[in-house]
Amino acid sequence: MKKRLVVLLGLLAAGAGAAPPTGPRAADEAAIVAGERAWGQAYVHGDVAVMRDLLDDDFRGVDPRGNVYDKAAVLADVAAVPHASADAVDGVSVRFFGDMAVAQAREHEVGPPPEIHPAERVFTDVWIRRAGRWRIVAAEDLDPGLPTAPAHQGDVAAIRALRQASNAAILHHDMAAFLPAFADDAVFTWSNGSSAVGKPALAAFFAHDFADPAFIAYVRTPQRISVSDTGARAAEHGVWTALKQGTRYGGDYLAHWARTPDGWRVRGEVYVKLYCSGALCTP
């Protein structure tokens, strides 16, 4: 009990710099904001007691990968080992609907040594008041990736435009428009695990595709682009689809971009096939 009290008092003190909630639901809002911060700190301190008090027995959550979990799974996870060396919840927004409330915020977590890996989340939690106590009954997390600094947001837009132009070049089977986006030593790994290094090898592969009467296009759709803090490189995560006569397949991809004197260029792309339907499907 003493440890739990210290954690909660620390959370309230940490939020003292923010403007306190006002209005008829100020006390309820303060309790929910403190509870949201307590969730992250429970993972830092391995405090199962705090987490047990926060979650309703009917709690259900959905993680960024779409997996559903319950209260027992959360308690077991917290008890196993602290998963973070630091956790901060910012910009908590709370809306009330009678004895229910929806809280949304951003969370920054720094993982434990030796990796100390930073992670960002955007979450939505549903709270319910029963017998005068607020508890979380549902949670959904989204992983938006590490944030890109405002100074580099224009680079995100530039990479998206280059990807769109690359898709158009493939659709029109235009090798001259397709190749310039790649660095001379770019490494390309196809969905079957084979690879090529350099523009000549890349051109040979796509020339074969462009000459295939069944080939229509490869469509790459960026879902997240993160630019490094120095603006020197970027990671593009997305989904891809191969369109051929009578067959459609695709999956996930990752592209490594580097800034050069001539603009952004692809240093490497990796494609993983996760589904296929049609007569041309292969393992």
Short mmCIF file of C-alpha atoms in Angstrom, two decimals:
data_model
loop_
_atom_site.label_atom_id
_atom_site.label_comp_id
_atom_site.label_asym_id
_atom_site.label_seq_id
_atom_site.Cartn_x
_atom_site.Cartn_y
_atom_site.Cartn_z
CA MET A 1 0.00 0.00 0.00
CA LYS A 2 2.82 2.41 0.83
CA LYS A 3 4.49 1.83 -2.56
CA ARG A 4 1.20 2.40 -4.34
CA LEU A 5 0.63 5.66 -2.45
CA VAL A 6 4.14 6.90 -3.30
CA VAL A 7 3.57 6.17 -7.00
CA LEU A 8 0.23 7.96 -7.12
CA LEU A 9 1.52 10.97 -5.21
CA GLY A 10 4.47 11.16 -7.59
CA LEU A 11 2.10 11.14 -10.54
CA LEU A 12 0.04 13.98 -9.14
CA ALA A 13 3.18 15.98 -8.41
CA ALA A 14 4.50 15.38 -11.93
CA GLY A 15 1.35 16.87 -13.35
CA ALA A 16 1.41 19.89 -11.09
CA GLY A 17 2.88 22.06 -13.83
CA ALA A 18 -0.17 21.56 -16.07
CA ALA A 19 -3.30 23.63 -15.67
CA PRO A 20 -5.64 21.84 -13.21
CA PRO A 21 -9.00 20.64 -14.55
CA THR A 22 -11.89 23.02 -14.03
CA GLY A 23 -15.66 22.71 -14.22
CA PRO A 24 -18.23 20.43 -12.60
CA ARG A 25 -16.26 17.26 -13.42
CA ALA A 26 -12.85 18.60 -12.32
CA ALA A 27 -12.36 16.01 -9.56
CA ASP A 28 -13.37 13.15 -11.87
CA GLU A 29 -11.06 14.40 -14.60
CA ALA A 30 -8.14 14.73 -12.19
CA ALA A 31 -8.69 11.15 -11.00
CA ILE A 32 -8.73 9.81 -14.57
CA VAL A 33 -5.63 11.77 -15.63
CA ALA A 34 -3.78 10.46 -12.56
CA GLY A 35 -5.00 6.96 -13.38
CA GLU A 36 -3.70 7.16 -16.95
CA ARG A 37 -0.25 8.11 -15.69
CA ALA A 38 -0.43 5.36 -13.07
CA TRP A 39 -0.91 2.75 -15.82
CA GLY A 40 2.49 3.53 -17.36
CA GLN A 41 4.24 3.81 -14.02
CA ALA A 42 2.95 0.39 -12.99
CA TYR A 43 5.06 -1.06 -15.81
CA VAL A 44 8.08 0.96 -14.68
CA HIS A 45 7.81 -0.22 -11.06
CA GLY A 46 6.23 -3.66 -11.64
CA ASP A 47 3.34 -2.60 -9.39
CA VAL A 48 0.55 -5.15 -9.78
CA ALA A 49 -1.53 -3.60 -6.98
CA VAL A 50 -1.87 -0.27 -8.78
CA MET A 51 -2.86 -2.00 -12.01
CA ARG A 52 -5.41 -4.21 -10.25
CA ASP A 53 -7.12 -1.11 -8.86
CA LEU A 54 -7.13 0.66 -12.23
CA LEU A 55 -8.74 -2.08 -14.33
CA ASP A 56 -12.33 -3.23 -14.11
CA ASP A 57 -12.80 -6.99 -13.87
CA ASP A 58 -14.54 -6.87 -17.28
CA PHE A 59 -11.62 -5.03 -18.89
CA ARG A 60 -10.69 -5.77 -22.51
CA GLY A 61 -7.87 -4.17 -24.49
CA VAL A 62 -6.56 -4.21 -28.05
CA ASP A 63 -2.82 -3.79 -28.64
CA PRO A 64 -1.25 -2.10 -31.71
CA ARG A 65 -1.10 -5.47 -33.51
CA GLY A 66 -4.80 -6.15 -33.00
CA ASN A 67 -4.40 -8.72 -30.22
CA VAL A 68 -7.15 -8.74 -27.58
CA TYR A 69 -6.13 -9.06 -23.93
CA ASP A 70 -7.90 -9.02 -20.55
CA LYS A 71 -7.18 -7.93 -16.99
CA ALA A 72 -5.49 -11.18 -16.04
CA ALA A 73 -3.08 -10.84 -18.96
CA VAL A 74 -2.16 -7.28 -17.95
CA LEU A 75 -1.52 -8.27 -14.33
CA ALA A 76 0.65 -11.19 -15.41
CA ASP A 77 2.58 -8.91 -17.76
CA VAL A 78 3.23 -6.32 -15.07
CA ALA A 79 4.25 -9.00 -12.57
CA ALA A 80 6.68 -10.68 -14.97
CA VAL A 81 9.20 -7.84 -15.14
CA PRO A 82 9.09 -4.05 -15.40
CA HIS A 83 8.99 -3.26 -19.12
CA ALA A 84 10.05 0.38 -19.05
CA SER A 85 12.66 2.53 -17.39
CA ALA A 86 10.58 5.68 -17.98
CA ASP A 87 7.04 6.47 -19.08
CA ALA A 88 5.32 9.79 -19.74
CA VAL A 89 1.70 10.46 -20.68
CA ASP A 90 0.99 13.84 -22.26
CA GLY A 91 -2.03 15.79 -23.44
CA VAL A 92 -4.71 13.71 -21.76
CA SER A 93 -8.16 14.64 -23.07
CA VAL A 94 -11.20 13.42 -21.10
CA ARG A 95 -14.83 13.53 -22.24
CA PHE A 96 -17.68 12.49 -19.96
CA PHE A 97 -20.89 10.66 -20.82
CA GLY A 98 -22.69 10.26 -17.52
CA ASP A 99 -20.90 7.55 -15.55
CA MET A 100 -18.64 6.77 -18.49
CA ALA A 101 -15.63 8.70 -19.81
CA VAL A 102 -13.30 8.48 -22.81
CA ALA A 103 -9.65 9.41 -22.27
CA GLN A 104 -7.19 9.92 -25.14
CA ALA A 105 -3.51 10.85 -24.97
CA ARG A 106 0.02 10.23 -26.23
CA GLU A 107 2.47 8.05 -24.33
CA HIS A 108 6.26 8.03 -24.58
CA GLU A 109 8.02 5.00 -23.14
CA VAL A 110 11.71 4.23 -22.79
CA GLY A 111 12.41 0.53 -22.53
CA PRO A 112 14.69 -1.08 -19.93
CA PRO A 113 18.44 -1.63 -20.36
CA PRO A 114 20.30 -2.83 -22.29
CA GLU A 115 18.17 -1.84 -25.30
CA ILE A 116 16.58 1.33 -23.82
CA HIS A 117 14.37 1.44 -26.89
CA PRO A 118 12.02 4.46 -27.15
CA ALA A 119 8.41 3.90 -28.19
CA GLU A 120 5.44 6.13 -28.92
CA ARG A 121 1.75 5.29 -28.54
CA VAL A 122 -1.56 7.01 -29.02
CA PHE A 123 -4.28 5.45 -26.90
CA THR A 124 -8.00 5.60 -26.19
CA ASP A 125 -9.29 4.29 -22.85
CA VAL A 126 -12.90 3.92 -21.75
CA TRP A 127 -13.58 4.49 -18.05
CA ILE A 128 -16.69 3.61 -16.04
CA ARG A 129 -17.74 4.74 -12.55
CA ARG A 130 -19.12 1.99 -10.36
CA ALA A 131 -19.86 2.48 -6.66
CA GLY A 132 -18.17 5.87 -6.84
CA ARG A 133 -14.88 4.54 -8.31
CA TRP A 134 -13.48 5.11 -11.80
CA ARG A 135 -11.94 2.12 -13.53
CA ILE A 136 -10.85 1.31 -17.09
CA VAL A 137 -13.09 -1.11 -18.97
CA ALA A 138 -11.58 -0.89 -22.48
CA ALA A 139 -8.34 0.26 -24.09
CA GLU A 140 -7.01 0.53 -27.62
CA ASP A 141 -3.42 1.43 -28.50
CA LEU A 142 -1.98 2.76 -31.75
CA ASP A 143 1.74 2.78 -32.54
CA PRO A 144 2.41 5.86 -34.72
CA GLY A 145 6.16 5.29 -34.71
CA LEU A 146 8.79 7.66 -33.40
CA PRO A 147 7.83 11.26 -34.08
CA THR A 148 9.41 13.28 -36.88
CA ALA A 149 10.57 16.75 -35.87
CA PRO A 150 8.51 19.62 -37.30
CA ALA A 151 11.55 20.80 -39.26
CA HIS A 152 11.50 17.53 -41.24
CA GLN A 153 7.77 17.24 -41.97
CA GLY A 154 8.46 18.54 -45.48
CA ASP A 155 10.76 15.56 -46.00
CA VAL A 156 7.90 13.20 -45.14
CA ALA A 157 5.80 14.85 -47.84
CA ALA A 158 8.68 14.67 -50.32
CA ILE A 159 9.14 10.92 -49.74
CA ARG A 160 5.41 10.30 -50.15
CA ALA A 161 5.51 12.19 -53.46
CA LEU A 162 8.49 10.13 -54.63
CA ARG A 163 6.67 6.92 -53.74
CA GLN A 164 3.62 8.05 -55.70
CA ALA A 165 5.82 8.85 -58.71
CA SER A 166 7.50 5.44 -58.41
CA ASN A 167 4.12 3.69 -58.42
CA ALA A 168 3.16 5.62 -61.56
CA ALA A 169 6.43 4.69 -63.27
CA ILE A 170 5.81 0.99 -62.59
CA LEU A 171 2.21 1.23 -63.79
CA HIS A 172 3.41 2.77 -67.07
CA HIS A 173 6.38 0.36 -67.30
CA ASP A 174 8.67 3.41 -67.53
CA MET A 175 12.18 2.36 -66.53
CA ALA A 176 13.65 5.83 -67.11
CA ALA A 177 11.22 7.32 -64.58
CA PHE A 178 11.56 4.43 -62.13
CA LEU A 179 15.33 4.09 -61.57
CA PRO A 180 16.36 7.64 -60.47
CA ALA A 181 14.73 7.25 -57.03
CA PHE A 182 17.31 4.57 -56.11
CA ALA A 183 20.87 5.03 -54.92
CA ASP A 184 23.48 3.44 -57.17
CA ASP A 185 24.23 0.77 -54.53
CA ALA A 186 20.64 0.21 -53.37
CA VAL A 187 19.81 -3.24 -51.99
CA PHE A 188 16.44 -4.66 -53.03
CA THR A 189 14.95 -7.81 -51.42
CA TRP A 190 11.92 -9.35 -53.13
CA SER A 191 9.04 -11.16 -51.52
CA ASN A 192 10.54 -14.61 -52.21
CA GLY A 193 13.74 -13.73 -50.32
CA SER A 194 16.01 -13.21 -53.34
CA SER A 195 17.86 -9.92 -53.65
CA ALA A 196 19.79 -7.61 -55.94
CA VAL A 197 22.40 -4.92 -55.33
CA GLY A 198 22.73 -1.85 -57.52
CA LYS A 199 20.73 -0.24 -60.27
CA PRO A 200 21.80 -2.63 -63.09
CA ALA A 201 20.48 -5.67 -61.20
CA LEU A 202 17.33 -3.79 -60.26
CA ALA A 203 16.76 -2.72 -63.85
CA ALA A 204 17.17 -6.30 -65.07
CA PHE A 205 14.50 -7.54 -62.70
CA PHE A 206 11.97 -4.88 -63.57
CA ALA A 207 12.68 -5.19 -67.29
CA HIS A 208 11.58 -8.81 -66.97
CA ASP A 209 8.38 -7.74 -65.22
CA PHE A 210 7.63 -4.97 -67.70
CA ALA A 211 7.95 -7.46 -70.57
CA ASP A 212 5.57 -9.95 -68.93
CA PRO A 213 2.10 -9.66 -70.54
CA ALA A 214 0.48 -10.75 -67.26
CA PHE A 215 2.17 -8.00 -65.23
CA ILE A 216 0.14 -4.89 -64.41
CA ALA A 217 1.74 -3.05 -61.48
CA TYR A 218 3.23 -3.04 -58.03
CA VAL A 219 1.47 -0.61 -55.69
CA ARG A 220 3.28 0.51 -52.53
CA THR A 221 1.18 2.41 -49.95
CA PRO A 222 3.15 4.15 -47.16
CA GLN A 223 1.51 3.85 -43.76
CA ARG A 224 4.24 5.55 -41.72
CA ILE A 225 7.34 7.57 -42.62
CA SER A 226 9.79 8.54 -39.88
CA VAL A 227 12.68 10.93 -40.52
CA SER A 228 15.76 10.78 -38.29
CA ASP A 229 16.48 13.58 -35.84
CA THR A 230 19.31 14.85 -38.08
CA GLY A 231 17.23 14.61 -41.27
CA ALA A 232 19.85 12.34 -42.89
CA ARG A 233 17.72 9.20 -43.31
CA ALA A 234 14.15 7.98 -43.12
CA ALA A 235 12.21 4.74 -42.68
CA GLU A 236 9.08 4.08 -44.72
CA HIS A 237 6.72 1.35 -43.51
CA GLY A 238 3.76 0.30 -45.63
CA VAL A 239 1.77 -2.34 -47.47
CA TRP A 240 2.23 -3.46 -51.08
CA THR A 241 0.16 -5.22 -53.70
CA ALA A 242 1.29 -6.98 -56.89
CA LEU A 243 -1.28 -6.94 -59.67
CA LYS A 244 -1.05 -9.55 -62.43
CA GLN A 245 -3.66 -10.93 -64.76
CA GLY A 246 -5.77 -13.29 -62.65
CA THR A 247 -3.56 -12.96 -59.56
CA ARG A 248 -3.15 -10.53 -56.69
CA TYR A 249 -0.67 -10.81 -53.84
CA GLY A 250 1.10 -8.59 -51.35
CA GLY A 251 2.08 -7.89 -47.77
CA ASP A 252 4.31 -5.50 -45.82
CA TYR A 253 7.43 -3.58 -46.86
CA LEU A 254 10.14 -1.37 -45.40
CA ALA A 255 12.21 1.17 -47.32
CA HIS A 256 15.40 2.89 -46.14
CA TRP A 257 15.77 6.40 -47.57
CA ALA A 258 18.90 8.59 -47.44
CA ARG A 259 19.29 12.28 -48.14
CA THR A 260 21.80 12.97 -50.95
CA PRO A 261 22.90 16.13 -52.77
CA ASP A 262 20.37 15.15 -55.45
CA GLY A 263 17.50 14.65 -52.99
CA TRP A 264 16.05 11.63 -51.22
CA ARG A 265 17.12 8.23 -52.60
CA VAL A 266 16.22 4.67 -51.63
CA ARG A 267 19.13 2.76 -50.09
CA GLY A 268 17.17 -0.42 -49.61
CA GLU A 269 13.73 -2.02 -49.82
CA VAL A 270 12.49 -5.26 -48.25
CA TYR A 271 9.20 -6.90 -49.26
CA VAL A 272 7.45 -9.76 -47.45
CA LYS A 273 4.58 -11.61 -49.12
CA LEU A 274 1.77 -12.35 -46.65
CA TYR A 275 -1.12 -13.34 -48.94
CA CYS A 276 -1.83 -14.45 -52.48
CA SER A 277 -4.91 -15.33 -54.53
CA GLY A 278 -5.04 -16.42 -58.14
CA ALA A 279 -3.55 -18.84 -60.64
CA LEU A 280 0.03 -17.50 -60.47
CA CYS A 281 0.52 -17.89 -56.73
CA THR A 282 3.81 -19.41 -55.58
CA PRO A 283 5.18 -20.13 -52.07
#
